[in-house]
Amino acid sequence: MKRMKGLQMLFKDAKLLLRDTKTVVLVVVTPLLITLILALLFSNLSTEAAVGNVKVGWCDLDQQGFSVEGAKLKLMDLGKNCNATAEQMVKEGSVAAAIIIPKGFQQQISEGHGSSLQLYLDTTQVQTAHGISTEVRALVEEMNQRIGVTFISEAWKKLKALNDQLAKVTDELEQAHQTTLTVRNQTQQLKDYLASVNLTQAEEDLATANRTLHEIQANLSIVQQKIQNYQLMVSSLLQSAVPLLNMSYNQSCQNQSIGCAALLEGITVIENASATLNNASLSTEVQTIAALNTTALLLPLNAIGDLSTAKAEVQENLTTLLATIDAYAANIDAIIVEIQGTHQLLEQYTARDPQYIVRAVSVDEKESLEQVSYLWIMTPALICVVLLFIGLFISSNLIVQERRAGTMLRNALAPVSLAYLIFMKVVFLFVLAIIQATLIVVVLMLFGMTIALNIYFLSAIAAICLLFMVLGLCIGCVVKSENSALLTSLVLALPMMFLSGIFYPFEMMPASFAWIGGKLPLTMALQALQKGMLYHGEDWQGIIVMLGVSVMLYIISVYLVWRKPVE
Amino acid sequence: MLEVKDLTRTFKKFTAVDHLSFSVQQGEIFGILGPNGAGKSTLMKMLTGFLEPTSGTATVAGVEIRDKEKLKRVIGWAPQEDCFYGKLSIVENLQYFGSLYGVEDIEKRIWELVQALGLVDKRNALAESLSGGMKRRLNIALAIVHSPKILFLDEPTLGIDPISRMALWDVIKDIKKQKITIIYSTHYLTEVEQLCDRMIILRRGRVVKEATPQSIKKYGKTIEEAFFNILKNETDERTPDAV
Ligand SMILES: Nc1ncnc2c1ncn2[C@@H]1O[C@H](COP(=O)(O)OP(=O)(O)OP(=O)(O)O)[C@@H](O)[C@H]1O
Ligand SMILES: [Mg+2]
């Protein structure tokens, strides 16, 4: 019998609902409409678009034709003397921001002093301001990178050419070294030969020696010439590289990137190499050889009598010559090693991409929810807010109507307990809320949101529907008229919305507000849904808390109606 | 059937019902007569279990009024204001409330009621679309759908025209025939004269006079005059309410 009564109650409420067009609209059309409108809004909402659509003042005091190509900003030229105007316009709200290019901006940059743009922001438009600021910062960073990369690339090109030539010089020096070795061997042979020569053959041999000496002299002067040339060339190349590197250092190393240290080191190495080359005493050795009085060796054949003296003198000279050649070869070796070291270092440096010297570290953002739309992020909030508002309105009104029409009194007169009566109201409202939730979910799915209808989601939705409906019921039990039901619902729902973390993160709120916000029914609902939908988790504890709160509110409602069934 | 003893109800400092005592026999139509604010409705609310008495006791058909669950079964109450679902038809209203009482053979009972109360033609019309008189009748029908032992009618003829009022009197007489005791509150003297076996006259929550329609006539030529005289005697002691 009791079940029959319950069914009768549900049946009666459904009939009443269907005959009340306004409420039917509220139950069916409103969730559809609100969800539709909000879904349309959220799926087309973007900060990027906002930044691209607001007017940004462009105040170029430099007038050097500087422009921010590639900026996603809607720039509005403010003319020449716009310093004060720009600030004023931002304060008046006629532009969302203003960018000011100071006088001498371009020149400062090209001289390597650096310069800064000025940005005025209308901070009343929080999101837009942040978007514009981010956009301008990105532009400036890009600009910095471009300037740095251009300078370093230029330097690298020259250093590479230099390095190629250094490689060639090394080759040539190797050859010179080889030639020197040949000279040494020849000299040694000559010396050995001289030691073993008998003077009778001397005349003949002297002639040969004379010839050989001529050759040596010729060879040596070639070597001397070559070495002097290369020495000059290398040292001038290295000297030209140093200022160039210094300049790129000054240009690109204002931000103290990691590449800078390496660059600085390179400059030092090259300066050292250059110094070593200059100090090489090569020329002295070469001059010594040149200065050797080879003509003194060319003795007249008839002066054979002096031969033994001459021979001794020649032998002594040859010994000196050998030592000199040895020193000379060693020097060439040292230079080769030095140049090869420099070459290797240069190769290492120029192999680096200038881009990564200027910007050694960059941020690669990885969003936790890849490729999701704003609508998806807002979906839990949307479901909760629509359910909350409509739920509160409908359920608070249902009770108020019954009490105002005196039907609550008639029901209370009948032999059914109030607890049971209210319970059947909760069941009825719960069914309504589930219908609404279904409508909302259907609309969201039509917008391409793939909502997994798993046990957790369904349980969460059910708990939310129950919670909001009982909350509305409780409001209905406290207030006296439809209007105050509506107002009370609003007074409760609006702060709940602002304190739920939908609009502002809890971290932004004062601690006490955040604490209250975390305990509100809407927040509970939202967090339970977000857990399931956005974070792929489950928060059964949250659902149990919602059920507990629902039961509490139900008991309060029963008490309130029991205490006063009629107004 | 109804025993009231020292029943009192105060709202804050204001005493709406002041140590009332009276009794009603089974099958009687008992009138409670009094000007506005006399405490008629307050008394009925207490007797139907909707208002806690501040002090005193009453038993309705042998049930103490504080025993609410039992009380519900024996009483029917047609409050001063209409209490039904405007969006349900007469039959649907009767069906619904009948089902709450677990009335057997509800269809038959409804047919009896709509016939007895002259609601046959309009039985499927939405309650909100009925005329004032029809609404009063539906209000009474709902009070007796479960055949109570005692019926409380709180100013059932309030705001309806004389013809309809007379039709309603017939209805009430019909109900009396069903052996239902009726407690009838009104401020119209003619009604008490026509309907009631006995009555009390209430004023400021107190019984001014307990009488029969016949005995009250000795206070004046017409019943109005008698009533006026009785009330006048009373006002000698206390400043009167607006009548
Ligand atoms: N809930 C309440 N709170 C305070 N005072 C009340 C309450 N209910 C009734 N009263 C007061 O009690 C007195 C009696 O009211 P009651 O409604 O019983 O009068 P009544 O005889 O039914 O009058 P009427 O003929 O106008 O219906 C009135 O003065 C009224 O203001
Ligand atoms: Mg009254």
Short mmCIF file of C-alpha atoms in Angstrom, two decimals, chain A residues 156-457:
data_model
loop_
_atom_site.label_atom_id
_atom_site.label_comp_id
_atom_site.label_asym_id
_atom_site.label_seq_id
_atom_site.Cartn_x
_atom_site.Cartn_y
_atom_site.Cartn_z
CA TRP A 156 81.11 32.46 -37.99
CA LYS A 157 81.22 32.89 -41.77
CA LYS A 158 84.45 34.91 -41.52
CA LEU A 159 85.97 32.56 -38.98
CA LYS A 160 85.21 29.62 -41.23
CA ALA A 161 87.01 31.26 -44.15
CA LEU A 162 89.93 31.99 -41.86
CA ASN A 163 89.97 28.44 -40.68
CA ASP A 164 90.01 27.10 -44.22
CA GLN A 165 93.04 29.27 -44.90
CA LEU A 166 94.69 28.09 -41.71
CA ALA A 167 94.30 24.56 -42.96
CA LYS A 168 96.04 25.51 -46.17
CA VAL A 169 98.84 27.25 -44.25
CA THR A 170 99.37 24.10 -42.24
CA ASP A 171 99.75 22.13 -45.44
CA GLU A 172 102.26 24.62 -46.77
CA LEU A 173 104.16 24.59 -43.51
CA GLU A 174 104.32 20.83 -43.65
CA GLN A 175 105.88 21.17 -47.05
CA ALA A 176 108.33 23.77 -45.70
CA HIS A 177 109.16 21.40 -42.92
CA GLN A 178 109.74 18.67 -45.42
CA THR A 179 111.97 20.94 -47.46
CA THR A 180 113.91 21.88 -44.35
CA LEU A 181 114.47 18.21 -43.59
CA THR A 182 115.76 17.72 -47.10
CA VAL A 183 118.06 20.69 -46.60
CA ARG A 184 119.27 19.23 -43.39
CA ASN A 185 119.98 15.87 -44.93
CA GLN A 186 121.82 17.50 -47.77
CA THR A 187 123.84 19.57 -45.33
CA GLN A 188 124.62 16.48 -43.27
CA GLN A 189 125.66 14.58 -46.34
CA LEU A 190 127.82 17.49 -47.38
CA LYS A 191 129.37 17.62 -43.97
CA ASP A 192 129.99 13.88 -43.95
CA TYR A 193 131.29 14.10 -47.42
CA LEU A 194 133.60 16.92 -46.48
CA ALA A 195 134.98 14.89 -43.63
CA SER A 196 135.76 11.98 -45.87
CA VAL A 197 137.01 13.96 -48.85
CA ASN A 198 140.63 13.90 -49.83
CA LEU A 199 141.89 17.20 -50.94
CA THR A 200 143.07 15.92 -54.27
CA GLN A 201 139.66 15.30 -55.25
CA ALA A 202 138.73 18.44 -53.46
CA GLU A 203 138.97 20.68 -56.35
CA GLU A 204 136.50 18.68 -58.26
CA ASP A 205 134.39 18.18 -55.26
CA LEU A 206 134.56 21.83 -54.31
CA ALA A 207 133.03 22.65 -57.58
CA THR A 208 130.23 20.22 -56.84
CA ALA A 209 129.94 21.62 -53.35
CA ASN A 210 129.77 25.08 -54.72
CA ARG A 211 126.86 24.05 -56.86
CA THR A 212 125.08 22.28 -54.06
CA LEU A 213 125.55 25.26 -51.79
CA HIS A 214 123.98 27.48 -54.39
CA GLU A 215 121.01 25.18 -54.50
CA ILE A 216 120.69 25.17 -50.74
CA GLN A 217 120.85 28.90 -50.64
CA ALA A 218 118.19 29.17 -53.29
CA ASN A 219 115.96 26.68 -51.48
CA LEU A 220 116.43 28.39 -48.19
CA SER A 221 115.48 31.75 -49.53
CA ILE A 222 112.32 30.24 -50.99
CA VAL A 223 111.45 28.74 -47.63
CA GLN A 224 112.25 32.00 -45.94
CA GLN A 225 110.02 33.88 -48.29
CA LYS A 226 107.15 31.44 -47.83
CA ILE A 227 107.36 31.38 -44.11
CA GLN A 228 107.44 35.12 -43.88
CA ASN A 229 104.37 35.32 -46.08
CA TYR A 230 102.38 32.81 -44.08
CA GLN A 231 103.38 34.27 -40.83
CA LEU A 232 102.15 37.61 -41.98
CA MET A 233 98.96 36.16 -43.34
CA VAL A 234 98.07 34.10 -40.30
CA SER A 235 98.77 36.83 -37.87
CA SER A 236 96.68 39.31 -39.82
CA LEU A 237 93.83 36.83 -40.10
CA LEU A 238 93.88 36.10 -36.43
CA GLN A 239 94.06 39.76 -35.61
CA SER A 240 91.05 40.48 -37.77
CA ALA A 241 89.11 37.69 -36.09
CA VAL A 242 89.54 39.04 -32.59
CA PRO A 243 87.53 42.27 -32.90
CA LEU A 244 84.87 40.43 -34.84
CA LEU A 245 84.43 37.89 -32.10
CA ASN A 246 84.46 40.63 -29.52
CA MET A 247 81.64 42.36 -31.31
CA SER A 248 79.45 39.27 -31.48
CA TYR A 249 80.17 38.69 -27.86
CA ASN A 250 78.98 42.16 -26.99
CA GLN A 251 75.88 41.81 -29.13
CA SER A 252 74.62 38.47 -28.12
CA CYS A 253 75.91 37.92 -24.71
CA GLN A 254 73.81 40.46 -22.84
CA ASN A 255 71.65 37.65 -21.65
CA GLN A 256 74.63 35.71 -20.35
CA SER A 257 73.76 32.55 -22.22
CA ILE A 258 75.85 29.48 -21.84
CA GLY A 259 77.27 29.89 -25.37
CA CYS A 260 78.90 33.12 -24.32
CA ALA A 261 81.45 31.55 -22.06
CA ALA A 262 82.58 29.34 -24.90
CA LEU A 263 82.77 32.29 -27.20
CA LEU A 264 84.92 34.20 -24.77
CA GLU A 265 87.24 31.25 -24.42
CA GLY A 266 87.58 31.05 -28.22
CA ILE A 267 88.56 34.68 -28.40
CA THR A 268 91.31 34.15 -25.85
CA VAL A 269 92.69 31.13 -27.70
CA ILE A 270 92.84 33.04 -30.95
CA GLU A 271 94.55 36.00 -29.31
CA ASN A 272 97.16 33.65 -27.84
CA ALA A 273 97.76 31.98 -31.17
CA SER A 274 98.28 35.30 -32.80
CA ALA A 275 100.80 36.35 -30.18
CA THR A 276 102.72 33.11 -30.47
CA LEU A 277 102.96 33.52 -34.21
CA ASN A 278 104.31 37.03 -33.90
CA ASN A 279 106.85 36.05 -31.32
CA ALA A 280 108.12 33.11 -33.33
CA SER A 281 111.77 33.71 -33.89
CA LEU A 282 111.55 32.01 -37.21
CA SER A 283 112.66 35.02 -39.10
CA THR A 284 115.86 35.26 -37.09
CA GLU A 285 116.78 31.74 -37.97
CA VAL A 286 115.97 32.29 -41.55
CA GLN A 287 118.01 35.42 -41.58
CA THR A 288 120.90 33.63 -40.04
CA ILE A 289 120.83 31.15 -42.84
CA ALA A 290 120.55 33.87 -45.38
CA ALA A 291 123.34 35.75 -43.81
CA LEU A 292 125.66 32.79 -43.99
CA ASN A 293 128.36 33.83 -46.18
CA THR A 294 127.98 31.12 -48.68
CA THR A 295 130.10 33.07 -51.01
CA ALA A 296 132.86 32.48 -48.54
CA LEU A 297 132.50 28.84 -49.40
CA LEU A 298 132.96 29.50 -53.01
CA LEU A 299 136.66 29.44 -52.89
CA PRO A 300 138.61 29.89 -56.00
CA LEU A 301 139.82 26.57 -57.14
CA ASN A 302 143.29 27.85 -57.38
CA ALA A 303 143.38 28.71 -53.76
CA ILE A 304 143.53 25.01 -53.02
CA GLY A 305 146.43 25.60 -50.77
CA ASP A 306 144.17 27.22 -48.28
CA LEU A 307 141.88 24.29 -48.60
CA SER A 308 142.61 22.59 -45.36
CA THR A 309 141.95 25.79 -43.48
CA ALA A 310 138.99 26.40 -45.61
CA LYS A 311 137.76 22.89 -45.04
CA ALA A 312 137.92 23.31 -41.32
CA GLU A 313 136.15 26.62 -41.61
CA VAL A 314 133.52 25.09 -43.85
CA GLN A 315 133.05 22.19 -41.48
CA GLU A 316 132.57 24.57 -38.62
CA ASN A 317 130.12 26.63 -40.61
CA LEU A 318 128.26 23.53 -41.64
CA THR A 319 127.90 22.47 -38.02
CA THR A 320 126.42 25.85 -37.18
CA LEU A 321 124.18 25.57 -40.19
CA LEU A 322 122.96 22.13 -39.11
CA ALA A 323 122.12 23.37 -35.64
CA THR A 324 120.31 26.35 -37.11
CA ILE A 325 118.34 24.15 -39.48
CA ASP A 326 117.40 21.84 -36.61
CA ALA A 327 116.16 24.76 -34.57
CA TYR A 328 114.33 26.03 -37.58
CA ALA A 329 112.62 22.65 -38.16
CA ALA A 330 111.63 22.48 -34.52
CA ASN A 331 110.15 25.94 -34.80
CA ILE A 332 108.15 24.99 -37.84
CA ASP A 333 106.89 21.96 -35.95
CA ALA A 334 105.79 24.08 -33.03
CA ILE A 335 103.99 26.47 -35.33
CA ILE A 336 102.22 23.60 -37.04
CA VAL A 337 101.04 22.24 -33.71
CA GLU A 338 99.90 25.69 -32.65
CA ILE A 339 98.03 26.32 -35.85
CA GLN A 340 96.44 22.90 -35.79
CA GLY A 341 95.20 23.51 -32.26
CA THR A 342 93.71 26.83 -33.27
CA HIS A 343 92.17 25.22 -36.32
CA GLN A 344 90.54 22.56 -34.24
CA LEU A 345 89.14 25.06 -31.78
CA LEU A 346 87.78 27.22 -34.55
CA GLU A 347 86.20 24.21 -36.12
CA GLN A 348 84.54 23.34 -32.85
CA TYR A 349 83.14 26.84 -32.42
CA THR A 350 81.93 27.37 -35.92
CA ALA A 351 80.23 24.00 -35.82
CA ARG A 352 77.85 25.45 -33.23
CA ASP A 353 74.50 26.81 -34.39
CA PRO A 354 74.44 30.54 -33.59
CA GLN A 355 70.77 30.13 -32.67
CA TYR A 356 71.70 27.96 -29.70
CA ILE A 357 74.47 30.30 -28.62
CA VAL A 358 71.96 33.15 -28.38
CA ARG A 359 69.23 31.00 -26.90
CA ALA A 360 70.89 28.02 -25.32
CA VAL A 361 67.80 27.18 -23.26
CA SER A 362 64.23 27.34 -24.49
CA VAL A 363 60.97 26.26 -22.91
CA ASP A 364 59.08 23.44 -24.54
CA GLU A 365 55.60 23.62 -23.00
CA LYS A 366 53.78 20.34 -22.57
CA GLU A 367 50.18 20.74 -21.54
CA SER A 368 48.74 18.08 -19.28
CA LEU A 369 45.62 17.89 -21.40
CA GLU A 370 46.95 17.68 -24.89
CA GLN A 371 44.81 18.84 -27.72
CA VAL A 372 41.70 19.55 -25.70
CA SER A 373 39.32 22.36 -26.29
CA TYR A 374 38.37 24.99 -23.77
CA LEU A 375 34.86 23.56 -23.90
CA TRP A 376 36.13 20.22 -22.63
CA ILE A 377 37.91 21.87 -19.74
CA MET A 378 34.73 23.76 -18.92
CA THR A 379 32.43 20.75 -19.37
CA PRO A 380 32.33 19.62 -15.71
CA ALA A 381 31.72 23.19 -14.60
CA LEU A 382 29.02 23.62 -17.20
CA ILE A 383 27.20 20.46 -16.13
CA CYS A 384 27.43 21.42 -12.48
CA VAL A 385 26.37 25.04 -12.88
CA VAL A 386 23.38 24.29 -15.10
CA LEU A 387 22.25 21.51 -12.76
CA LEU A 388 22.74 23.73 -9.74
CA PHE A 389 20.76 26.71 -10.98
CA ILE A 390 17.86 24.85 -12.53
CA GLY A 391 17.85 22.30 -9.73
CA LEU A 392 17.64 24.95 -7.05
CA PHE A 393 14.91 26.89 -8.84
CA ILE A 394 12.72 23.89 -9.54
CA SER A 395 13.05 22.11 -6.24
CA SER A 396 12.73 25.17 -4.03
CA ASN A 397 9.63 26.22 -5.96
CA LEU A 398 8.05 22.80 -5.76
CA ILE A 399 7.92 22.89 -1.99
CA VAL A 400 6.93 26.54 -1.79
CA GLN A 401 4.05 25.93 -4.17
CA GLU A 402 2.79 22.99 -2.16
CA ARG A 403 2.91 24.95 1.03
CA ARG A 404 1.36 28.06 -0.41
CA ALA A 405 -1.50 26.18 -2.04
CA GLY A 406 -2.19 24.47 1.25
CA THR A 407 -1.74 21.09 -0.38
CA MET A 408 1.18 20.42 1.89
CA LEU A 409 -1.30 20.76 4.74
CA ARG A 410 -3.68 18.30 3.10
CA ASN A 411 -0.84 15.88 2.53
CA ALA A 412 0.19 16.30 6.13
CA LEU A 413 -3.41 15.62 7.20
CA ALA A 414 -3.34 12.26 5.47
CA PRO A 415 -1.86 9.26 7.26
CA VAL A 416 1.50 9.36 5.55
CA SER A 417 4.62 10.48 7.28
CA LEU A 418 6.15 13.77 6.22
CA ALA A 419 9.49 12.07 5.89
CA TYR A 420 8.00 9.75 3.31
CA LEU A 421 6.25 12.59 1.55
CA ILE A 422 9.45 14.60 1.29
CA PHE A 423 11.34 11.49 0.29
CA MET A 424 9.01 10.97 -2.67
CA LYS A 425 9.55 14.62 -3.59
CA VAL A 426 13.28 13.96 -3.58
CA VAL A 427 12.75 10.93 -5.80
CA PHE A 428 10.65 12.97 -8.20
CA LEU A 429 13.13 15.82 -8.30
CA PHE A 430 15.98 13.38 -8.69
CA VAL A 431 14.33 11.89 -11.76
CA LEU A 432 13.87 15.40 -13.17
CA ALA A 433 17.49 16.25 -12.49
CA ILE A 434 18.62 13.06 -14.19
CA ILE A 435 16.55 14.01 -17.24
CA GLN A 436 18.22 17.41 -17.24
CA ALA A 437 21.66 15.93 -16.81
CA THR A 438 20.96 13.62 -19.74
CA LEU A 439 19.92 16.56 -21.89
CA ILE A 440 23.05 18.48 -20.95
CA VAL A 441 25.30 15.51 -21.65
CA VAL A 442 23.58 14.91 -25.00
CA VAL A 443 24.12 18.52 -26.05
CA LEU A 444 27.77 18.35 -25.00
CA MET A 445 28.22 15.13 -26.95
CA LEU A 446 26.71 16.82 -29.99
CA PHE A 447 29.50 19.35 -29.59
CA GLY A 448 31.99 16.54 -29.95
CA MET A 449 32.79 16.03 -26.29
CA THR A 450 33.41 12.36 -25.70
CA ILE A 451 32.09 11.78 -22.22
CA ALA A 452 32.80 8.28 -20.98
CA LEU A 453 29.58 7.06 -19.40
CA ASN A 454 31.32 4.81 -16.91
CA ILE A 455 30.10 3.83 -13.47
CA TYR A 456 32.06 6.58 -11.78
CA PHE A 457 30.70 9.32 -14.02
#
